[in-house]
C-alpha positions as a printed Julia matrix, in Angstrom:
444×3 Matrix{Float64}:
  -80.06  -37.31  -120.84
  -77.48  -37.38  -118.93
  -75.56  -39.31  -116.05
  -77.72  -38.04  -113.06
  -81.06  -38.42  -115.69
  -80.51  -42.13  -116.59
  -79.84  -42.93  -112.46
  -82.91  -41.89  -110.82
  -84.71  -43.0   -115.01
  -83.58  -46.38  -113.27
  -84.59  -45.9   -110.06
  -87.99  -44.14  -111.05
  -89.15  -48.01  -112.34
  -87.53  -49.78  -109.83
  -88.89  -47.9   -106.81
  -92.43  -48.2   -106.68
  -95.55  -49.83  -105.4
  -93.53  -53.72  -104.88
  -91.36  -51.76  -102.32
  -93.78  -49.73  -100.37
  -96.85  -51.32  -100.56
  -95.9   -55.32  -101.83
  -93.06  -56.09   -99.8
  -94.59  -57.82   -97.33
  -96.25  -60.83   -99.78
  -92.34  -61.8    -99.78
  -91.64  -61.73   -96.32
  -94.93  -64.01   -95.6
  -93.96  -66.27   -98.36
  -90.33  -67.15   -97.03
  -89.39  -65.46   -93.73
  -87.29  -63.15   -92.5
  -84.16  -65.09   -93.48
  -85.63  -66.14   -96.22
  -86.33  -62.93   -97.92
  -82.59  -62.25   -97.31
  -81.7   -64.93   -99.26
  -84.12  -64.27  -101.93
  -83.07  -60.4   -102.43
  -79.07  -61.58  -102.49
  -80.11  -63.66  -105.21
  -81.93  -61.7   -107.26
  -79.25  -58.59  -106.89
  -76.36  -60.68  -107.88
  -79.06  -61.54  -110.83
  -79.78  -58.24  -111.62
  -75.73  -57.22  -111.05
  -75.06  -60.07  -113.72
  -78.0   -59.2   -116.2
  -77.08  -55.47  -116.13
  -73.31  -55.53  -116.74
  -73.95  -57.7   -119.79
  -76.22  -55.09  -120.69
  -73.93  -52.43  -120.14
  -71.75  -53.84  -122.68
  -74.4   -54.31  -125.43
  -75.39  -50.56  -124.7
  -71.54  -48.5   -125.41
  -71.33  -51.11  -128.35
  -75.43  -50.27  -130.15
  -75.95  -47.62  -128.36
  -79.76  -47.44  -129.48
  -83.11  -46.38  -128.4
  -85.07  -49.24  -127.82
  -82.11  -50.98  -126.62
  -82.45  -54.89  -125.55
  -85.43  -55.58  -128.18
  -82.9   -54.44  -130.42
  -80.11  -57.14  -129.46
  -83.03  -60.17  -128.76
  -82.82  -59.01  -133.42
  -78.95  -59.18  -133.62
  -77.82  -62.28  -131.56
  -80.68  -64.35  -131.31
  -83.42  -63.97  -134.29
  -85.87  -61.5   -135.54
  -88.43  -63.01  -134.36
  -87.17  -63.5   -130.87
  -86.69  -59.73  -130.44
  -90.12  -58.92  -131.6
  -91.59  -61.42  -129.05
  -89.67  -59.56  -126.55
  -90.85  -56.38  -127.62
  -94.02  -56.95  -127.31
  -93.69  -58.62  -123.77
  -91.52  -55.75  -122.52
  -94.59  -53.2   -124.0
  -97.35  -55.18  -122.16
  -95.11  -55.04  -118.73
  -95.84  -51.6   -118.64
  -98.98  -50.43  -120.18
 -100.28  -53.48  -117.58
  -98.72  -51.77  -115.12
  -99.55  -47.99  -116.11
 -103.79  -49.06  -115.49
 -102.54  -50.61  -112.2
 -100.73  -47.2   -111.1
 -103.67  -45.18  -112.54
 -106.35  -46.92  -110.4
 -104.13  -46.93  -107.52
 -103.39  -43.09  -106.72
 -107.24  -42.48  -107.47
 -107.99  -45.22  -104.39
 -105.29  -42.9   -102.72
 -105.77  -39.89  -103.14
 -109.6   -40.71  -101.79
 -107.58  -40.51   -98.01
 -107.48  -36.5    -98.86
 -110.9   -36.51  -100.81
 -113.01  -39.31  -100.31
 -116.04  -37.68  -101.65
 -114.6   -37.53  -105.38
 -115.05  -40.71  -107.38
 -111.64  -42.66  -108.4
 -111.3   -41.95  -112.56
 -111.09  -38.44  -111.73
 -107.73  -38.51  -110.04
 -106.63  -41.22  -112.47
 -107.87  -38.96  -115.18
 -105.92  -36.22  -114.02
 -103.08  -38.53  -113.17
 -103.18  -39.73  -117.41
 -103.31  -36.44  -118.32
 -100.29  -34.93  -116.22
  -98.45  -38.48  -117.31
  -98.78  -38.25  -121.13
  -97.86  -34.72  -121.48
  -94.74  -34.95  -119.12
  -93.8   -37.45  -122.41
  -94.32  -35.73  -125.08
  -93.29  -32.22  -124.21
  -89.49  -32.99  -125.2
  -86.63  -35.75  -124.0
  -85.23  -32.93  -121.28
  -88.94  -32.01  -119.41
  -89.45  -35.88  -119.38
  -86.26  -37.07  -117.92
  -86.33  -33.63  -115.27
  -89.31  -33.98  -114.66
  -88.9   -37.59  -113.42
  -85.44  -37.13  -111.81
  -87.56  -35.3   -109.51
  -90.19  -37.58  -108.6
  -87.57  -39.8   -107.67
  -85.91  -37.87  -105.32
  -88.9   -38.15  -103.08
  -89.45  -41.73  -103.15
  -85.26  -42.14  -102.72
  -85.34  -39.19  -100.14
  -87.79  -41.08   -98.11
  -85.87  -44.2    -98.41
  -82.85  -42.96   -97.3
  -85.09  -41.15   -94.07
  -86.23  -44.94   -93.63
  -82.81  -46.24   -92.97
  -81.63  -44.18   -91.16
  -84.49  -44.0    -88.94
  -84.1   -48.02   -88.94
  -80.66  -48.1    -87.93
  -80.98  -45.69   -85.16
  -83.8   -47.97   -83.78
  -81.59  -51.07   -84.16
  -78.87  -49.35   -82.08
  -81.91  -48.26   -79.84
  -81.28  -44.21   -80.16
  -85.02  -44.6    -81.58
  -87.61  -46.51   -79.16
  -89.43  -48.6    -81.12
  -92.77  -50.88   -78.97
  -92.01  -54.31   -78.93
  -87.73  -54.37   -80.09
  -85.55  -55.84   -77.33
  -82.43  -55.41   -79.53
  -80.48  -58.73   -79.91
  -82.93  -61.18   -78.65
  -85.68  -59.52   -80.63
  -83.51  -60.21   -83.99
  -82.62  -63.19   -83.33
  -86.33  -64.41   -82.4
  -87.66  -63.07   -85.86
  -84.81  -65.25   -87.58
  -84.67  -67.82   -85.89
  -88.28  -68.64   -85.2
  -88.87  -70.04   -87.13
  -86.32  -69.47   -90.24
  -88.25  -71.19   -92.66
  -91.6   -70.6    -92.17
  -92.74  -72.32   -95.03
  -89.42  -74.42   -95.81
  -86.68  -73.26   -97.92
  -87.9   -73.63  -101.51
  -90.39  -71.09  -100.84
  -86.77  -69.24  -100.76
  -86.75  -70.5   -104.49
  -91.21  -69.1   -105.49
  -90.68  -66.21  -104.37
  -87.35  -65.29  -106.5
  -89.73  -64.23  -109.81
  -91.61  -61.62  -107.33
  -87.96  -60.56  -106.06
  -87.02  -60.59  -109.66
  -90.38  -58.31  -110.54
  -89.38  -55.84  -107.71
  -85.96  -55.72  -109.04
  -87.29  -55.1   -113.05
  -86.72  -51.46  -114.21
  -82.98  -51.1   -113.95
  -82.9   -52.51  -118.28
  -84.45  -48.82  -118.63
  -81.28  -47.74  -118.61
  -80.66  -49.83  -122.0
  -83.36  -48.43  -123.33
  -82.46  -45.37  -123.11
  -79.19  -45.35  -124.44
  -79.49  -43.6   -127.6
  -80.93  -41.06  -125.77
  -77.86  -40.18  -123.87
  -74.73  -38.12  -124.12
  -71.87  -39.7   -124.39
  -73.17  -42.6   -123.75
  -70.14  -45.18  -123.37
  -68.99  -42.93  -120.31
  -72.33  -42.05  -119.16
  -74.19  -46.12  -119.31
  -71.7   -47.71  -117.24
  -71.25  -45.13  -114.27
  -74.71  -44.98  -114.02
  -75.35  -49.24  -114.03
  -72.45  -49.55  -111.17
  -73.99  -46.34  -109.4
  -77.52  -47.83  -110.19
  -77.14  -50.96  -108.89
  -75.16  -50.59  -106.08
  -77.61  -47.92  -104.53
  -80.59  -50.32  -105.59
  -79.03  -53.23  -103.87
  -78.64  -51.01  -100.47
  -82.18  -50.04  -100.62
  -83.68  -53.35  -101.53
  -81.86  -54.81   -99.14
  -81.66  -52.16   -96.55
  -84.92  -51.92   -96.34
  -86.16  -55.44   -95.69
  -83.56  -56.12   -93.06
  -85.46  -52.96   -91.06
  -89.11  -53.78   -91.83
  -88.35  -58.11   -91.16
  -86.95  -56.85   -87.83
  -89.35  -54.05   -86.33
  -92.31  -55.88   -88.33
  -92.77  -59.07   -85.94
  -95.52  -61.06   -88.89
  -96.61  -58.19   -91.21
  -99.58  -59.44   -93.43
  -99.38  -57.84   -96.49
 -102.57  -56.13   -97.01
 -103.22  -54.13  -100.84
 -103.13  -50.77   -99.46
 -101.41  -51.03   -96.35
  -97.93  -49.7    -96.09
  -95.17  -51.55   -93.94
  -93.64  -47.85   -94.21
  -97.06  -46.69   -92.69
  -96.94  -48.83   -90.02
  -93.38  -48.74   -89.08
  -93.43  -45.05   -88.86
  -96.53  -44.69   -87.04
  -95.06  -47.12   -84.2
  -92.21  -45.11   -84.11
  -94.59  -41.41   -83.1
  -93.58  -40.0    -86.08
  -96.19  -37.28   -86.61
  -98.61  -38.1    -90.41
  -96.43  -40.46   -90.9
  -99.91  -42.24   -92.75
 -100.19  -38.9    -95.05
  -96.5   -38.31   -95.4
  -96.34  -42.22   -96.73
  -99.67  -41.11   -98.49
  -97.97  -38.34  -100.69
  -94.48  -40.38  -101.45
  -96.65  -43.61  -102.86
  -98.24  -41.33  -104.66
  -95.49  -39.37  -106.07
  -94.46  -43.55  -106.43
  -96.7   -44.47  -108.63
  -97.07  -41.41  -111.12
  -92.96  -41.62  -111.44
  -93.38  -45.87  -111.89
  -95.86  -44.46  -114.92
  -93.88  -41.46  -116.35
  -91.03  -44.38  -116.65
  -93.5   -46.92  -117.75
  -95.19  -44.8   -120.51
  -91.42  -43.65  -121.6
  -90.68  -47.41  -122.34
  -93.4   -48.56  -123.3
  -93.71  -45.57  -126.28
  -89.69  -45.98  -127.24
  -90.22  -50.32  -127.68
  -93.69  -48.96  -130.89
  -91.18  -46.53  -132.25
  -88.15  -49.33  -132.07
  -90.28  -51.59  -133.86
  -91.52  -48.78  -136.17
  -88.42  -47.6   -137.05
  -87.31  -51.15  -137.85
  -90.22  -51.6   -139.66
  -92.47  -54.29  -137.4
  -94.68  -51.86  -136.74
  -97.45  -49.58  -139.08
  -94.23  -46.2   -140.15
  -96.83  -43.85  -138.96
  -95.4   -44.83  -135.4
  -92.09  -43.91  -136.33
  -92.94  -40.26  -136.65
  -90.57  -37.48  -134.31
  -92.51  -34.28  -132.85
  -90.65  -31.04  -133.48
  -88.99  -31.72  -130.58
  -88.0   -35.24  -131.68
  -90.73  -37.14  -128.86
  -92.53  -40.32  -130.44
  -95.77  -38.67  -130.32
  -97.7   -41.58  -131.43
  -96.14  -44.36  -130.14
  -96.49  -42.33  -126.79
 -100.44  -41.73  -127.4
 -100.59  -45.52  -128.32
  -99.34  -47.12  -125.45
 -101.34  -44.82  -123.02
 -104.77  -46.06  -125.2
 -102.86  -49.53  -124.09
 -102.33  -48.53  -120.34
 -106.01  -47.21  -120.96
 -107.01  -50.59  -121.6
 -105.46  -51.65  -118.92
 -106.99  -49.27  -116.84
 -110.74  -50.14  -118.14
 -109.57  -53.86  -117.13
 -108.76  -54.05  -113.62
 -111.67  -52.24  -113.08
 -114.47  -54.08  -114.61
 -112.76  -57.3   -115.62
 -109.92  -57.57  -112.55
 -111.38  -61.69  -112.31
 -110.48  -62.43  -115.87
 -108.83  -60.21  -118.06
 -106.79  -58.23  -115.98
 -105.2   -60.96  -114.43
 -104.03  -62.65  -117.1
 -102.37  -59.59  -118.74
 -101.12  -59.24  -115.06
  -99.79  -62.57  -115.37
  -98.15  -62.26  -118.45
  -96.43  -59.16  -117.22
  -94.47  -60.73  -114.16
  -93.25  -63.33  -116.43
  -92.12  -60.56  -119.12
  -89.38  -59.34  -117.1
  -87.42  -62.35  -116.59
  -87.49  -63.3   -120.86
  -86.64  -59.73  -121.43
  -83.4   -60.72  -118.92
  -82.82  -63.91  -120.48
  -82.68  -62.47  -124.07
  -80.29  -59.54  -122.69
  -78.5   -62.68  -121.29
  -78.17  -64.98  -124.23
  -77.45  -61.78  -126.63
  -74.26  -60.7   -124.49
  -73.19  -64.55  -124.45
  -74.05  -64.65  -128.34
  -72.07  -61.16  -128.74
  -69.45  -62.42  -126.89
  -68.21  -65.52  -128.94
  -68.36  -62.98  -131.62
  -66.54  -60.4   -130.23
  -64.07  -61.41  -127.93
  -63.09  -58.07  -126.77
  -66.09  -57.36  -125.06
  -64.84  -57.03  -121.48
  -67.32  -59.04  -119.31
  -66.65  -63.07  -118.62
  -69.19  -65.39  -121.14
  -69.39  -67.01  -117.77
  -71.51  -63.49  -116.2
  -74.45  -64.41  -118.72
  -74.02  -68.07  -118.57
  -74.73  -67.75  -114.56
  -77.61  -64.7   -114.91
  -79.41  -67.17  -117.8
  -79.62  -70.44  -114.93
  -80.52  -67.99  -112.48
  -83.73  -66.3   -114.59
  -84.62  -69.93  -115.5
  -84.64  -71.31  -112.19
  -87.08  -68.87  -111.04
  -89.38  -69.54  -113.97
  -89.47  -72.99  -112.69
  -89.82  -72.19  -109.53
  -93.79  -70.03  -110.42
  -95.27  -73.72  -111.57
  -94.62  -74.7   -107.8
  -96.59  -71.29  -107.12
 -100.35  -70.74  -107.4
 -100.27  -66.92  -107.19
  -97.8   -67.09  -110.07
  -98.42  -70.32  -112.17
 -101.07  -68.07  -114.05
  -97.72  -66.6   -115.64
  -96.13  -69.29  -117.97
  -99.82  -70.76  -118.78
 -100.8   -67.39  -120.59
  -97.51  -66.17  -121.07
  -96.47  -68.93  -123.45
  -99.16  -69.33  -125.96
  -99.42  -64.95  -126.6
  -95.48  -65.73  -127.34
  -96.77  -68.55  -129.37
  -99.17  -66.6   -131.14
  -96.85  -63.28  -131.52
  -94.56  -65.52  -133.12
  -97.15  -67.24  -135.73
  -97.94  -63.75  -136.38
  -94.29  -62.56  -136.87
  -93.43  -65.2   -139.46
  -97.29  -64.43  -141.24
  -95.92  -60.81  -141.43
  -92.56  -59.55  -141.1
  -90.81  -62.46  -141.47
  -88.77  -60.82  -145.1
  -88.45  -57.44  -143.37
  -87.15  -59.07  -140.57
  -84.36  -61.25  -141.81
  -83.24  -58.2   -143.83
  -82.51  -56.61  -140.26
  -80.62  -59.28  -139.53
  -78.88  -58.97  -142.1
  -77.84  -55.75  -142.4
  -76.77  -55.16  -138.47
  -74.84  -58.43  -139.26
  -72.87  -56.44  -142.07
  -72.36  -53.47  -139.27
């Protein structure tokens, strides 16, 4: 992959339904000012984590990324847990995305069952991921480009509205901005800012895909640092810029599950066919996120197999050097998530979603701790040792905040038992093999 592929791969993982559909949740809980504070903290956190990941990826440009670093610099058992948490994150996301594609497509073809659209999406994403890395990267590049252009247009029109060039009903300049941010300043108290941090972190999740792709990148020592800096600044501008405009132009967004604040604002601006245009963009965003997700999940399975901590059959590559078996296995996990999202949404699926929500923060904590230990072993690494410490503490704060939010607390109740089961399984099945890998990696 080239730098443009790596950047858009990361965009593909990050810019999805969290921004296009679910961005109203944080506004509801924390209010406009609280949302800005929460997103700024989230942006700082993701920047710190990615600085650590960038250094690790340059030192060890391997496919599978951060779980390999956790095995090397923390303990193989931690690497094993991180890999499966991250795999579960993306396979659960696959189920959600395929279901949502079917529901959104019914806007145009209401007589076609949801599962038909879901099947077509599954086939497309699977084909994109088994042909070749170059083909996958090109498809993801153009998928992500559609999303990026939609956000750029949204922010540009939003700025024109804020300065009074574009008319918008209910907006009257500085007075409106003051009212949005001060009446009330924090509708559910200042504590709501910390309660929404996990949701914000989850919105930024996907940036770490850069680390997974390091082993399939040309000149990683040059491309990875540039991609990380360029990606992060653009994401921060996109997310914070978008949320500023939404928070000012929508007085109290209620966050209905499949109603986008983008659609509401475009329609109020009088843009023709706004609903259809954004529906198409969101469908593209879903396919892009599924594309990135299957890539990430398959590389985790392949990496575990390559290290002897999963059946060897999954390390086999196709003639185009693609992990087809690991990809199909991950898609099967996505299909289980799809079925559970339809038939067991209130039981099994909510458990899977809860675990997946926690997984991103656990991955980020492992990246910070891995770099902290790496820096202690090699003082020549350029990122200061305070960076992983601050990043780890911010991740920990968001985990503690989960306990006080009934919408997010199930993540801990189900996530911790999942981690304990994974540790037990690792020590029963793979402990000796993992220690051999750890010792070998230390020698290298």
